[in-house]
Amino acid sequence: MFDAAVFGSLFLTLFVIMDPPGVTPIFLALTSGRPAKVQRRMAWQAVAVAFGVITVFGLVGQQILDYLHVSVPALMIAGGLLLLLIALDLLTGKTDEPKQTKDVNVALVPLGMPLLAGPGAIVSVILAVQNADGTSQQIAVWAAIVAMHAVLWLAMRYSLGIIRLIKDGGVVLVTRLAGMMLSAIAVQQIINGVTQVVQNA
């Protein structure tokens, strides 16, 4: 009742796309300066939002895109632009916004979506659900999705000790590094979307 090959294939695909090690410095940069309790809550919220988005798209993703007349490349470009805006704020240090709004935005956007539940992960899950034949493969697909989000939570939750080690100066360095990494991810996502548009034209 469990297809290990399907589980392994989707888990590895999502691991590469969602990239827990790469998300860690971005998470640390976006949550720095907050109490540890708030940071832990934000790690949980980000994973919960990502899991919710992935689940919805896994169940009815193709129907949503078809209904809205939204193509996958358009989704990729929009997600890339949103990530690029966040990356520029990290690079320039423009994070002076009300704390409560900031908390909500970081947990939902960009961490939950589109950083974790981005176009790449969404499309991979839609295809995996559509291609899963029988109960055993469906169980394997959803087990891989749950396992991946557990790994993401663990990576963010236990990375918080790093902030206590690197102090304020290190946080600034991590923030700039995260901004640079996030901007590269965003630009690559936009390039991939534009490339698909050109290929489909």
PDB file of C-alpha atoms in Angstrom:
ATOM      1  CA  MET A   1       0.000   0.000   0.000  1.00  0.00           C
ATOM      2  CA  PHE A   2       3.012   2.307  -0.316  1.00  0.00           C
ATOM      3  CA  ASP A   3       5.099   3.103  -3.403  1.00  0.00           C
ATOM      4  CA  ALA A   4       8.603   3.932  -2.161  1.00  0.00           C
ATOM      5  CA  ALA A   5       9.828   4.923  -5.648  1.00  0.00           C
ATOM      6  CA  VAL A   6       7.122   7.573  -6.045  1.00  0.00           C
ATOM      7  CA  PHE A   7       7.778   8.816  -2.498  1.00  0.00           C
ATOM      8  CA  GLY A   8      11.521   9.100  -3.078  1.00  0.00           C
ATOM      9  CA  SER A   9      11.153  10.773  -6.449  1.00  0.00           C
ATOM     10  CA  LEU A  10       8.743  13.484  -5.271  1.00  0.00           C
ATOM     11  CA  PHE A  11      10.570  14.026  -1.967  1.00  0.00           C
ATOM     12  CA  LEU A  12      13.899  14.604  -3.732  1.00  0.00           C
ATOM     13  CA  THR A  13      12.235  16.877  -6.304  1.00  0.00           C
ATOM     14  CA  LEU A  14      10.617  18.990  -3.581  1.00  0.00           C
ATOM     15  CA  PHE A  15      13.852  19.006  -1.533  1.00  0.00           C
ATOM     16  CA  VAL A  16      15.761  20.492  -4.475  1.00  0.00           C
ATOM     17  CA  ILE A  17      13.021  23.030  -5.269  1.00  0.00           C
ATOM     18  CA  MET A  18      12.089  24.078  -1.712  1.00  0.00           C
ATOM     19  CA  ASP A  19      15.742  23.844  -0.569  1.00  0.00           C
ATOM     20  CA  PRO A  20      15.648  23.716   3.274  1.00  0.00           C
ATOM     21  CA  PRO A  21      19.381  24.595   3.659  1.00  0.00           C
ATOM     22  CA  GLY A  22      18.984  27.577   1.317  1.00  0.00           C
ATOM     23  CA  VAL A  23      15.836  28.800   3.062  1.00  0.00           C
ATOM     24  CA  THR A  24      17.552  28.833   6.452  1.00  0.00           C
ATOM     25  CA  PRO A  25      19.612  32.061   6.063  1.00  0.00           C
ATOM     26  CA  ILE A  26      16.612  33.818   4.485  1.00  0.00           C
ATOM     27  CA  PHE A  27      14.446  32.767   7.425  1.00  0.00           C
ATOM     28  CA  LEU A  28      17.083  33.970   9.895  1.00  0.00           C
ATOM     29  CA  ALA A  29      17.366  37.323   8.113  1.00  0.00           C
ATOM     30  CA  LEU A  30      13.607  37.896   7.994  1.00  0.00           C
ATOM     31  CA  THR A  31      13.006  36.933  11.629  1.00  0.00           C
ATOM     32  CA  SER A  32      16.043  38.524  13.278  1.00  0.00           C
ATOM     33  CA  GLY A  33      15.384  40.895  16.155  1.00  0.00           C
ATOM     34  CA  ARG A  34      12.237  39.103  17.301  1.00  0.00           C
ATOM     35  CA  PRO A  35      11.817  37.095  20.520  1.00  0.00           C
ATOM     36  CA  ALA A  36      12.622  33.380  20.189  1.00  0.00           C
ATOM     37  CA  LYS A  37       8.989  32.491  20.864  1.00  0.00           C
ATOM     38  CA  VAL A  38       7.832  34.671  17.966  1.00  0.00           C
ATOM     39  CA  GLN A  39      10.491  33.209  15.675  1.00  0.00           C
ATOM     40  CA  ARG A  40       9.403  29.658  16.497  1.00  0.00           C
ATOM     41  CA  ARG A  41       5.785  30.594  15.847  1.00  0.00           C
ATOM     42  CA  MET A  42       6.711  32.152  12.513  1.00  0.00           C
ATOM     43  CA  ALA A  43       8.578  28.995  11.456  1.00  0.00           C
ATOM     44  CA  TRP A  44       5.442  26.982  12.203  1.00  0.00           C
ATOM     45  CA  GLN A  45       3.184  29.521  10.439  1.00  0.00           C
ATOM     46  CA  ALA A  46       5.351  29.604   7.319  1.00  0.00           C
ATOM     47  CA  VAL A  47       5.339  25.811   7.017  1.00  0.00           C
ATOM     48  CA  ALA A  48       1.595  25.651   7.709  1.00  0.00           C
ATOM     49  CA  VAL A  49       0.883  28.228   4.994  1.00  0.00           C
ATOM     50  CA  ALA A  50       3.130  26.419   2.521  1.00  0.00           C
ATOM     51  CA  PHE A  51       1.500  23.077   3.319  1.00  0.00           C
ATOM     52  CA  GLY A  52      -1.971  24.574   2.945  1.00  0.00           C
ATOM     53  CA  VAL A  53      -1.141  26.116  -0.431  1.00  0.00           C
ATOM     54  CA  ILE A  54       0.536  22.933  -1.699  1.00  0.00           C
ATOM     55  CA  THR A  55      -2.421  20.818  -0.515  1.00  0.00           C
ATOM     56  CA  VAL A  56      -4.999  23.030  -2.232  1.00  0.00           C
ATOM     57  CA  PHE A  57      -3.060  23.029  -5.496  1.00  0.00           C
ATOM     58  CA  GLY A  58      -2.452  19.288  -5.208  1.00  0.00           C
ATOM     59  CA  LEU A  59      -6.186  18.695  -4.955  1.00  0.00           C
ATOM     60  CA  VAL A  60      -7.618  21.283  -7.364  1.00  0.00           C
ATOM     61  CA  GLY A  61      -4.583  23.149  -8.740  1.00  0.00           C
ATOM     62  CA  GLN A  62      -5.131  22.512 -12.418  1.00  0.00           C
ATOM     63  CA  GLN A  63      -8.786  23.521 -12.143  1.00  0.00           C
ATOM     64  CA  ILE A  64      -7.828  26.778 -10.368  1.00  0.00           C
ATOM     65  CA  LEU A  65      -5.284  27.706 -13.057  1.00  0.00           C
ATOM     66  CA  ASP A  66      -7.700  26.809 -15.854  1.00  0.00           C
ATOM     67  CA  TYR A  67     -10.555  28.788 -14.263  1.00  0.00           C
ATOM     68  CA  LEU A  68      -8.398  31.892 -13.829  1.00  0.00           C
ATOM     69  CA  HIS A  69      -6.825  31.426 -17.292  1.00  0.00           C
ATOM     70  CA  VAL A  70      -3.402  31.608 -15.642  1.00  0.00           C
ATOM     71  CA  SER A  71      -0.520  29.747 -17.255  1.00  0.00           C
ATOM     72  CA  VAL A  72       2.320  28.151 -15.293  1.00  0.00           C
ATOM     73  CA  PRO A  73       4.908  30.578 -16.784  1.00  0.00           C
ATOM     74  CA  ALA A  74       2.777  33.535 -15.631  1.00  0.00           C
ATOM     75  CA  LEU A  75       2.697  32.048 -12.137  1.00  0.00           C
ATOM     76  CA  MET A  76       6.482  31.669 -12.198  1.00  0.00           C
ATOM     77  CA  ILE A  77       7.082  35.255 -13.349  1.00  0.00           C
ATOM     78  CA  ALA A  78       4.681  36.712 -10.759  1.00  0.00           C
ATOM     79  CA  GLY A  79       6.308  34.708  -7.966  1.00  0.00           C
ATOM     80  CA  GLY A  80       9.758  35.802  -9.127  1.00  0.00           C
ATOM     81  CA  LEU A  81       8.798  39.481  -9.111  1.00  0.00           C
ATOM     82  CA  LEU A  82       7.359  39.186  -5.607  1.00  0.00           C
ATOM     83  CA  LEU A  83      10.521  37.505  -4.327  1.00  0.00           C
ATOM     84  CA  LEU A  84      12.656  40.157  -6.024  1.00  0.00           C
ATOM     85  CA  LEU A  85      10.852  42.951  -4.131  1.00  0.00           C
ATOM     86  CA  ILE A  86      11.531  41.203  -0.811  1.00  0.00           C
ATOM     87  CA  ALA A  87      15.164  40.554  -1.798  1.00  0.00           C
ATOM     88  CA  LEU A  88      15.749  44.244  -2.583  1.00  0.00           C
ATOM     89  CA  ASP A  89      14.425  45.183   0.870  1.00  0.00           C
ATOM     90  CA  LEU A  90      16.860  42.743   2.495  1.00  0.00           C
ATOM     91  CA  LEU A  91      19.785  44.053   0.437  1.00  0.00           C
ATOM     92  CA  THR A  92      19.061  47.708   1.198  1.00  0.00           C
ATOM     93  CA  GLY A  93      18.005  47.175   4.817  1.00  0.00           C
ATOM     94  CA  LYS A  94      14.557  48.685   4.285  1.00  0.00           C
ATOM     95  CA  THR A  95      12.651  46.665   6.854  1.00  0.00           C
ATOM     96  CA  ASP A  96      11.202  49.485   8.938  1.00  0.00           C
ATOM     97  CA  GLU A  97       7.526  48.598   9.004  1.00  0.00           C
ATOM     98  CA  PRO A  98       5.075  48.091  11.872  1.00  0.00           C
ATOM     99  CA  LYS A  99       6.047  45.000  13.845  1.00  0.00           C
ATOM    100  CA  GLN A 100       2.687  43.229  13.723  1.00  0.00           C
ATOM    101  CA  THR A 101       2.321  43.738   9.991  1.00  0.00           C
ATOM    102  CA  LYS A 102       5.896  42.617   9.565  1.00  0.00           C
ATOM    103  CA  ASP A 103       5.242  39.424  11.529  1.00  0.00           C
ATOM    104  CA  VAL A 104       2.240  38.497   9.432  1.00  0.00           C
ATOM    105  CA  ASN A 105       3.951  39.342   6.138  1.00  0.00           C
ATOM    106  CA  VAL A 106       7.060  37.312   6.913  1.00  0.00           C
ATOM    107  CA  ALA A 107       5.104  34.218   7.888  1.00  0.00           C
ATOM    108  CA  LEU A 108       2.747  34.410   4.915  1.00  0.00           C
ATOM    109  CA  VAL A 109       4.829  36.296   2.337  1.00  0.00           C
ATOM    110  CA  PRO A 110       7.544  35.580   1.343  1.00  0.00           C
ATOM    111  CA  LEU A 111       8.256  32.562   3.576  1.00  0.00           C
ATOM    112  CA  GLY A 112       5.047  30.573   3.220  1.00  0.00           C
ATOM    113  CA  MET A 113       4.463  31.686  -0.341  1.00  0.00           C
ATOM    114  CA  PRO A 114       6.143  32.068  -2.795  1.00  0.00           C
ATOM    115  CA  LEU A 115       9.465  31.021  -1.202  1.00  0.00           C
ATOM    116  CA  LEU A 116       8.388  27.613   0.134  1.00  0.00           C
ATOM    117  CA  ALA A 117       5.180  27.042  -1.834  1.00  0.00           C
ATOM    118  CA  GLY A 118       6.509  28.563  -5.049  1.00  0.00           C
ATOM    119  CA  PRO A 119       5.529  27.856  -8.656  1.00  0.00           C
ATOM    120  CA  GLY A 120       8.093  25.051  -8.982  1.00  0.00           C
ATOM    121  CA  ALA A 121       6.784  23.156  -5.959  1.00  0.00           C
ATOM    122  CA  ILE A 122       3.154  23.773  -6.950  1.00  0.00           C
ATOM    123  CA  VAL A 123       3.642  22.475 -10.490  1.00  0.00           C
ATOM    124  CA  SER A 124       5.600  19.428  -9.258  1.00  0.00           C
ATOM    125  CA  VAL A 125       2.816  18.497  -6.850  1.00  0.00           C
ATOM    126  CA  ILE A 126       0.068  19.021  -9.450  1.00  0.00           C
ATOM    127  CA  LEU A 127       1.880  16.707 -11.876  1.00  0.00           C
ATOM    128  CA  ALA A 128       2.668  14.115  -9.187  1.00  0.00           C
ATOM    129  CA  VAL A 129      -0.976  13.922  -8.084  1.00  0.00           C
ATOM    130  CA  GLN A 130      -2.189  13.690 -11.685  1.00  0.00           C
ATOM    131  CA  ASN A 131       0.304  10.931 -12.556  1.00  0.00           C
ATOM    132  CA  ALA A 132      -0.262   8.852  -9.407  1.00  0.00           C
ATOM    133  CA  ASP A 133      -2.097   5.651 -10.325  1.00  0.00           C
ATOM    134  CA  GLY A 134      -3.870   3.818  -7.550  1.00  0.00           C
ATOM    135  CA  THR A 135      -4.066   4.222  -3.802  1.00  0.00           C
ATOM    136  CA  SER A 136      -0.466   3.224  -3.063  1.00  0.00           C
ATOM    137  CA  GLN A 137       0.990   5.963  -5.284  1.00  0.00           C
ATOM    138  CA  GLN A 138      -1.451   8.576  -3.976  1.00  0.00           C
ATOM    139  CA  ILE A 139      -0.447   7.719  -0.399  1.00  0.00           C
ATOM    140  CA  ALA A 140       3.226   7.956  -1.369  1.00  0.00           C
ATOM    141  CA  VAL A 141       2.712  11.384  -2.986  1.00  0.00           C
ATOM    142  CA  TRP A 142       1.005  12.866   0.068  1.00  0.00           C
ATOM    143  CA  ALA A 143       3.487  11.206   2.441  1.00  0.00           C
ATOM    144  CA  ALA A 144       6.334  12.878   0.509  1.00  0.00           C
ATOM    145  CA  ILE A 145       4.589  16.257   0.779  1.00  0.00           C
ATOM    146  CA  VAL A 146       4.105  15.871   4.557  1.00  0.00           C
ATOM    147  CA  ALA A 147       7.695  14.650   5.053  1.00  0.00           C
ATOM    148  CA  MET A 148       9.115  17.579   3.072  1.00  0.00           C
ATOM    149  CA  HIS A 149       7.242  20.121   5.176  1.00  0.00           C
ATOM    150  CA  ALA A 150       8.431  18.399   8.363  1.00  0.00           C
ATOM    151  CA  VAL A 151      12.026  18.784   7.126  1.00  0.00           C
ATOM    152  CA  LEU A 152      11.405  22.472   6.337  1.00  0.00           C
ATOM    153  CA  TRP A 153      10.048  23.094   9.827  1.00  0.00           C
ATOM    154  CA  LEU A 154      12.986  21.320  11.466  1.00  0.00           C
ATOM    155  CA  ALA A 155      15.491  23.298   9.367  1.00  0.00           C
ATOM    156  CA  MET A 156      13.965  26.645  10.348  1.00  0.00           C
ATOM    157  CA  ARG A 157      13.110  25.752  13.937  1.00  0.00           C
ATOM    158  CA  TYR A 158      16.614  24.571  14.850  1.00  0.00           C
ATOM    159  CA  SER A 159      18.432  27.275  12.900  1.00  0.00           C
ATOM    160  CA  LEU A 160      17.371  29.891  15.468  1.00  0.00           C
ATOM    161  CA  GLY A 161      20.331  29.063  17.706  1.00  0.00           C
ATOM    162  CA  ILE A 162      22.597  30.469  14.991  1.00  0.00           C
ATOM    163  CA  ILE A 163      21.326  34.000  15.692  1.00  0.00           C
ATOM    164  CA  ARG A 164      22.465  33.743  19.314  1.00  0.00           C
ATOM    165  CA  LEU A 165      25.948  32.798  18.123  1.00  0.00           C
ATOM    166  CA  ILE A 166      26.502  35.364  15.363  1.00  0.00           C
ATOM    167  CA  LYS A 167      25.148  38.417  17.272  1.00  0.00           C
ATOM    168  CA  ASP A 168      23.995  41.660  15.603  1.00  0.00           C
ATOM    169  CA  GLY A 169      26.908  42.035  13.184  1.00  0.00           C
ATOM    170  CA  GLY A 170      26.444  38.519  11.934  1.00  0.00           C
ATOM    171  CA  VAL A 171      22.714  39.087  11.495  1.00  0.00           C
ATOM    172  CA  VAL A 172      23.419  42.043   9.185  1.00  0.00           C
ATOM    173  CA  LEU A 173      25.823  39.887   7.164  1.00  0.00           C
ATOM    174  CA  VAL A 174      23.300  37.033   6.954  1.00  0.00           C
ATOM    175  CA  THR A 175      20.584  39.494   5.924  1.00  0.00           C
ATOM    176  CA  ARG A 176      22.650  40.833   3.014  1.00  0.00           C
ATOM    177  CA  LEU A 177      23.657  37.295   2.007  1.00  0.00           C
ATOM    178  CA  ALA A 178      20.033  36.191   2.143  1.00  0.00           C
ATOM    179  CA  GLY A 179      19.000  39.166   0.024  1.00  0.00           C
ATOM    180  CA  MET A 180      21.575  38.289  -2.605  1.00  0.00           C
ATOM    181  CA  MET A 181      20.546  34.618  -2.647  1.00  0.00           C
ATOM    182  CA  LEU A 182      16.856  35.488  -2.769  1.00  0.00           C
ATOM    183  CA  SER A 183      17.381  37.947  -5.619  1.00  0.00           C
ATOM    184  CA  ALA A 184      19.216  35.259  -7.597  1.00  0.00           C
ATOM    185  CA  ILE A 185      16.367  32.786  -6.968  1.00  0.00           C
ATOM    186  CA  ALA A 186      13.844  35.417  -8.040  1.00  0.00           C
ATOM    187  CA  VAL A 187      15.675  36.326 -11.257  1.00  0.00           C
ATOM    188  CA  GLN A 188      16.115  32.646 -12.156  1.00  0.00           C
ATOM    189  CA  GLN A 189      12.400  32.078 -11.602  1.00  0.00           C
ATOM    190  CA  ILE A 190      11.551  35.007 -13.893  1.00  0.00           C
ATOM    191  CA  ILE A 191      13.987  33.720 -16.539  1.00  0.00           C
ATOM    192  CA  ASN A 192      12.421  30.256 -16.389  1.00  0.00           C
ATOM    193  CA  GLY A 193       8.957  31.740 -16.806  1.00  0.00           C
ATOM    194  CA  VAL A 194       9.983  33.927 -19.757  1.00  0.00           C
ATOM    195  CA  THR A 195      11.795  30.979 -21.377  1.00  0.00           C
ATOM    196  CA  GLN A 196       8.648  28.877 -21.160  1.00  0.00           C
ATOM    197  CA  VAL A 197       6.576  31.694 -22.664  1.00  0.00           C
ATOM    198  CA  VAL A 198       9.011  31.947 -25.612  1.00  0.00           C
ATOM    199  CA  GLN A 199       9.077  28.175 -26.114  1.00  0.00           C
ATOM    200  CA  ASN A 200       5.253  27.976 -26.074  1.00  0.00           C
ATOM    201  CA  ALA A 201       4.831  30.906 -28.469  1.00  0.00           C
TER     202      ALA A 201
END
